[in-house]
Coordinates of C-alpha atoms in Angstrom, one line a residue:
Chain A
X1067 CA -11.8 -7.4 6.8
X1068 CA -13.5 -4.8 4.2
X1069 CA -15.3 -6.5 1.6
X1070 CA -12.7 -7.2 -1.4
X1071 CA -12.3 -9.1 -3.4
X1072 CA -9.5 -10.2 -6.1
X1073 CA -9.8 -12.1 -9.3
X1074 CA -7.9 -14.5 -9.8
X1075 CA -6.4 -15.4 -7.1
X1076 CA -3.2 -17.0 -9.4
X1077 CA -2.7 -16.2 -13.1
X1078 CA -0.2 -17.4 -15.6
X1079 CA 0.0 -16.5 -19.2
X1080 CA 2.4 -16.0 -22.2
X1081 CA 3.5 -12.7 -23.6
X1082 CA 1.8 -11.1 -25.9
X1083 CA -1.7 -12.3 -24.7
X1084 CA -4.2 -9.9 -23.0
X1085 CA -5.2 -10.1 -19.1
X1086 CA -7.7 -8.4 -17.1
X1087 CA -8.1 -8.7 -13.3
X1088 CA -10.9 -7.5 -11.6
X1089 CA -11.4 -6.1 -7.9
X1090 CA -14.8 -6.3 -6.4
X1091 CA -15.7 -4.2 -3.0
X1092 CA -19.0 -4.1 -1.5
X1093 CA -18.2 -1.3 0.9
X1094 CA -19.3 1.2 -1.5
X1095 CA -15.9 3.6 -1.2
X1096 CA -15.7 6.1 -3.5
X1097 CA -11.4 5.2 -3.9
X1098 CA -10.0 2.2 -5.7
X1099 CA -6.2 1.8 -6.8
X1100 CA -4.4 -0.8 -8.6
X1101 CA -0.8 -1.6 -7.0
X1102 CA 2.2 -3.7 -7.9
X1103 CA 4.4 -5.1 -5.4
X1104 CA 8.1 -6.5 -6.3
X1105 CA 10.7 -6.9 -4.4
X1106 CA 13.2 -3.9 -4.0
X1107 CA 10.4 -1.5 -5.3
X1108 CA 7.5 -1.6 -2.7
X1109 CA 4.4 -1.1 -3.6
X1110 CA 3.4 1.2 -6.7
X1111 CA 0.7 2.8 -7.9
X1112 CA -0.8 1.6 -11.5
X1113 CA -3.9 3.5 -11.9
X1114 CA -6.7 4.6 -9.5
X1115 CA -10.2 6.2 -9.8
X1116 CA -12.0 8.8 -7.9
X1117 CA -15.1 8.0 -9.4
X1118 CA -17.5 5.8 -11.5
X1119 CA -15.9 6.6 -15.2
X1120 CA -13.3 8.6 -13.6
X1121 CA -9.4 7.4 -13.4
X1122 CA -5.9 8.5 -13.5
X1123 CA -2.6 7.5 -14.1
X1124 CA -0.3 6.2 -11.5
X1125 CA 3.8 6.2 -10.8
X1126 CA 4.4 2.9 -13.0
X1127 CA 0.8 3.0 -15.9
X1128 CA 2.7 2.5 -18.7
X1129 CA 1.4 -1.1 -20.5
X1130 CA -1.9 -1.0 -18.2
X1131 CA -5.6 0.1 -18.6
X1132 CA -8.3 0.2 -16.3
X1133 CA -12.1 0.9 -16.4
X1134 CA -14.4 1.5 -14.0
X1135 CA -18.3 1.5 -14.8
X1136 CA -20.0 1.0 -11.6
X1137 CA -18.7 1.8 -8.1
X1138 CA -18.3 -1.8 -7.2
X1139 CA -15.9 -3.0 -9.6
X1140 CA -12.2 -1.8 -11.4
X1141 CA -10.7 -3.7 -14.0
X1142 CA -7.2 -3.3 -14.4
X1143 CA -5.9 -4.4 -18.4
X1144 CA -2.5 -5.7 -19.8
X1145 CA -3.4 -5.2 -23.2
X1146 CA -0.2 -7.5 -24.5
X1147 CA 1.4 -8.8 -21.2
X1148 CA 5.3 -9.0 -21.2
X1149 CA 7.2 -10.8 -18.7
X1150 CA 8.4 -7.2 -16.7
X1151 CA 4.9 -7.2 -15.5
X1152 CA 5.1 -10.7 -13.8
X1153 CA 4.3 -9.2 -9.9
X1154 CA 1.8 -9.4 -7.1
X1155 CA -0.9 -7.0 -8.1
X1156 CA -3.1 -5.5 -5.3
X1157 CA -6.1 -4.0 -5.3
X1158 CA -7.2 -1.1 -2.9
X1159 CA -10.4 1.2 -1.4
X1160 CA -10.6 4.1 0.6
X1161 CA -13.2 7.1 1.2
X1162 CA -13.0 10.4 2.9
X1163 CA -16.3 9.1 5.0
X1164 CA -14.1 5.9 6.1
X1165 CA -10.8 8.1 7.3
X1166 CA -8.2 8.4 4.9
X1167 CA -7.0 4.5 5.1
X1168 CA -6.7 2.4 2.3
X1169 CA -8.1 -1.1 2.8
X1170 CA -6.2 -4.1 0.5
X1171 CA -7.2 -6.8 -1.3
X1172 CA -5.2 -10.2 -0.7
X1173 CA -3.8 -10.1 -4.2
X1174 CA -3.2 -11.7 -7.9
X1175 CA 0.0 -13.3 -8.3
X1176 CA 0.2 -13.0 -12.2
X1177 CA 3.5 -14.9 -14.1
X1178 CA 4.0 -13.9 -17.9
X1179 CA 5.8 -16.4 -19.3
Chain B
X1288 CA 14.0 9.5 -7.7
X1289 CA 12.1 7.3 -4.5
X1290 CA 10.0 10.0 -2.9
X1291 CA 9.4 7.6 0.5
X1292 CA 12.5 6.1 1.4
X1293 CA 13.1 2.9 4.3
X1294 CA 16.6 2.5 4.2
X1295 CA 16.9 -0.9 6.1
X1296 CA 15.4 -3.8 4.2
X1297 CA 15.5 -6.1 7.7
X1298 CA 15.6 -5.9 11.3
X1299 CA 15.5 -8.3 13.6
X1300 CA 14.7 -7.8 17.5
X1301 CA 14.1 -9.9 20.6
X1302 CA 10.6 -10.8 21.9
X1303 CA 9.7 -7.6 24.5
X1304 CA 12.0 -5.3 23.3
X1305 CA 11.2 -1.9 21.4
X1306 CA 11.1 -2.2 17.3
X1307 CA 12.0 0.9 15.5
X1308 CA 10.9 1.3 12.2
X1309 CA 12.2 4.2 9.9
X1310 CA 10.8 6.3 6.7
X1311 CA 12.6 9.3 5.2
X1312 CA 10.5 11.1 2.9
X1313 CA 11.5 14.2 0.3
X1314 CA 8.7 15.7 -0.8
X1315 CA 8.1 18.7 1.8
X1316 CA 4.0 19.1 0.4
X1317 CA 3.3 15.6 1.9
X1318 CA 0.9 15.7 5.5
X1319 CA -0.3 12.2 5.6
X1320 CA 1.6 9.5 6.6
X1321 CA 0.9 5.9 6.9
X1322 CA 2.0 2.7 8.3
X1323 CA 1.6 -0.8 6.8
X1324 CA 1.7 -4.3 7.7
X1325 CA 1.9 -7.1 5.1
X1326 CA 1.9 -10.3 6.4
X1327 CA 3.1 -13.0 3.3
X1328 CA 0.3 -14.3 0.5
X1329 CA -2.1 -11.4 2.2
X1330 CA -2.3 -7.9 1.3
X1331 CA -1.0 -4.9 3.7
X1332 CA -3.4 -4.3 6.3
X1333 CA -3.4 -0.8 7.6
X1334 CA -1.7 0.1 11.1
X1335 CA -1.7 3.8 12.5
X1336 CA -1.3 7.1 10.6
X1337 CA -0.4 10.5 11.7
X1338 CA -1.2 14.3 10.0
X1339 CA 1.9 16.8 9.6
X1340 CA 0.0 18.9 12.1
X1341 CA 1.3 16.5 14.9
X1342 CA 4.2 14.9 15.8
X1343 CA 3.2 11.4 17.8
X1344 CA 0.2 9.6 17.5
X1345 CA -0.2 6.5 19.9
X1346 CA -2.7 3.3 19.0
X1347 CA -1.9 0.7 21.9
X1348 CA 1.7 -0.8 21.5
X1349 CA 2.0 1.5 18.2
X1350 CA 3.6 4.6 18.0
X1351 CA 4.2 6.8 15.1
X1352 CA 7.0 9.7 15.3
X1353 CA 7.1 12.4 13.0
X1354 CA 10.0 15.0 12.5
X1355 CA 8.6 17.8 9.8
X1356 CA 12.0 19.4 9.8
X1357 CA 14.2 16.5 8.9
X1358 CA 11.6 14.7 6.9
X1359 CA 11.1 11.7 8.9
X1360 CA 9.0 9.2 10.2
X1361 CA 9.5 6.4 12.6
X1362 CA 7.2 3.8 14.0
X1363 CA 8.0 2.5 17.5
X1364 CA 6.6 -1.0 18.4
X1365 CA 6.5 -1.8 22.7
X1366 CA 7.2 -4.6 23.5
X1367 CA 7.8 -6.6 20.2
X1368 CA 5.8 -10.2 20.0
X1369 CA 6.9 -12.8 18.1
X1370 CA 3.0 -11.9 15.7
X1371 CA 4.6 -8.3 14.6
X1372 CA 7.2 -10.2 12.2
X1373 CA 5.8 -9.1 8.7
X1374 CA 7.0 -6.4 6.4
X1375 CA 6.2 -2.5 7.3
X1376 CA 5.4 -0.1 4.4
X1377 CA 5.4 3.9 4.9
X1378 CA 3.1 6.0 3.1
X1379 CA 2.6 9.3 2.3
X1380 CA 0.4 11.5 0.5
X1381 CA 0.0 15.1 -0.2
X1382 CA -3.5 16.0 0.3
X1383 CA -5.4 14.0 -2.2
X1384 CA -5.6 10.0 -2.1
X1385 CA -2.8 9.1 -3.9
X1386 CA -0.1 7.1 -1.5
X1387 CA 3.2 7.0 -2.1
X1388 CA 5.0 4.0 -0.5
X1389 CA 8.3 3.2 0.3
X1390 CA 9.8 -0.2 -0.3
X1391 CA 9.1 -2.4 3.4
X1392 CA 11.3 -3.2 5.7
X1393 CA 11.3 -7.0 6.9
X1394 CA 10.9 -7.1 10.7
X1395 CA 11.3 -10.2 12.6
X1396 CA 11.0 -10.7 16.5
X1397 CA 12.8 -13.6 18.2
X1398 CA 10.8 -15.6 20.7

């Protein structure tokens, strides 16, 4: 498996409060996205960045952040969580030096309650 | 408007028989197309791909089909095991590292 990491694993909060997940890789890929899986809708994109410092906006971003300051780590933000963004929240790498796959994380089941 | 499309949420097929998976896509600028497998409580772990400049690409008892023309990918699995029931996500991206996916269909083989 390619080295990443999720964090944490399981997370329940109210609504209104904030929540940050964080994905850590060690494979040093340039690449890392933020997904939401629920069911009906697949998998969507958040957010993703091409580079340390450097992101951009996704299918569903609206109600999310991220941040990115060093190549290992992405933070993805619910600045005031509501109870639509209870999901399964993946993280992903890929670099053009690794082929064009993207490698997954094994997920954050967050519940806004 | 869904840009990747897998119009059957299930299919279920006996153990040593062929699986066929199917993606319809819209956007005609995509030429990179993925395949998925998500096993449950684990994320999707990456299967085969295949560029718009070909139309089959073989890994073992994977095969990916792709029709340019009719927008349309299909993933052919010989012969099914009982270990290939999971969920199967197309992707597709237009030359840059953004995937779209389409919404999974649930396969499950029958010992």
């Amino acid at each position: 498996d390619a080295g990443i990491t999720q964090s944490p694993r399981h997370k329940v909060t109210e609504t209104g409060t904030p929540v940050t997940l964080r994905c850590h890789q060690t494979e040093n890929h340039r690449y890392m996205y933020w997904y939401r899986q629920d069911p009906g809708h697949g998998l969507r994109l958040i957010h993703y960045s091409y580079g340390v410092k450097d992101t951009d906006k996704g299918e569903v971003s609206d109600g999310y952040s991220v941040s990115r300051s060093k190549t290992e780590d992405f933070l993805l933000t619910l600045e005031s969580a509501t109870s639509s963004q209870t999901s399964v929240y993946f993280c992903a790498i890929s670099d053009p030096r690794d082929g064009d796959e993207q490698y997954f994380g094994p997920g954050t089941r967050l519940t806004v309650t | 408007d869904q840009q990747v499309k897998q119009n059957s949420p299930s299919l279920s097929v006996q153990e040593g028989r062929i699986s066929i998976l199917n993606c319809d896509y819209t956007n005609s600028m995509f030429d990179y197309f993925l395949w998925y497998k998500k096993y449950p409580a684990e994320g999707p772990t990456f299967l085969i791909s295949i560029s718009s400049i070909k139309d089959k690409n073989e890994d073992g008892r994977f095969t990916v089909f792709l029709n340019k023309s009719a927008k349309h990918l299909s993933l052919h699995i010989v012969p099914s095991q009982p270990g290939d029931s999971a969920v199967y996500f197309c992707a597709a991206a237009s030359g840059t590292y953004k995937y779209i996916f389409g919404t999974g269909t649930r396969l499950k083989v029958l010992a």
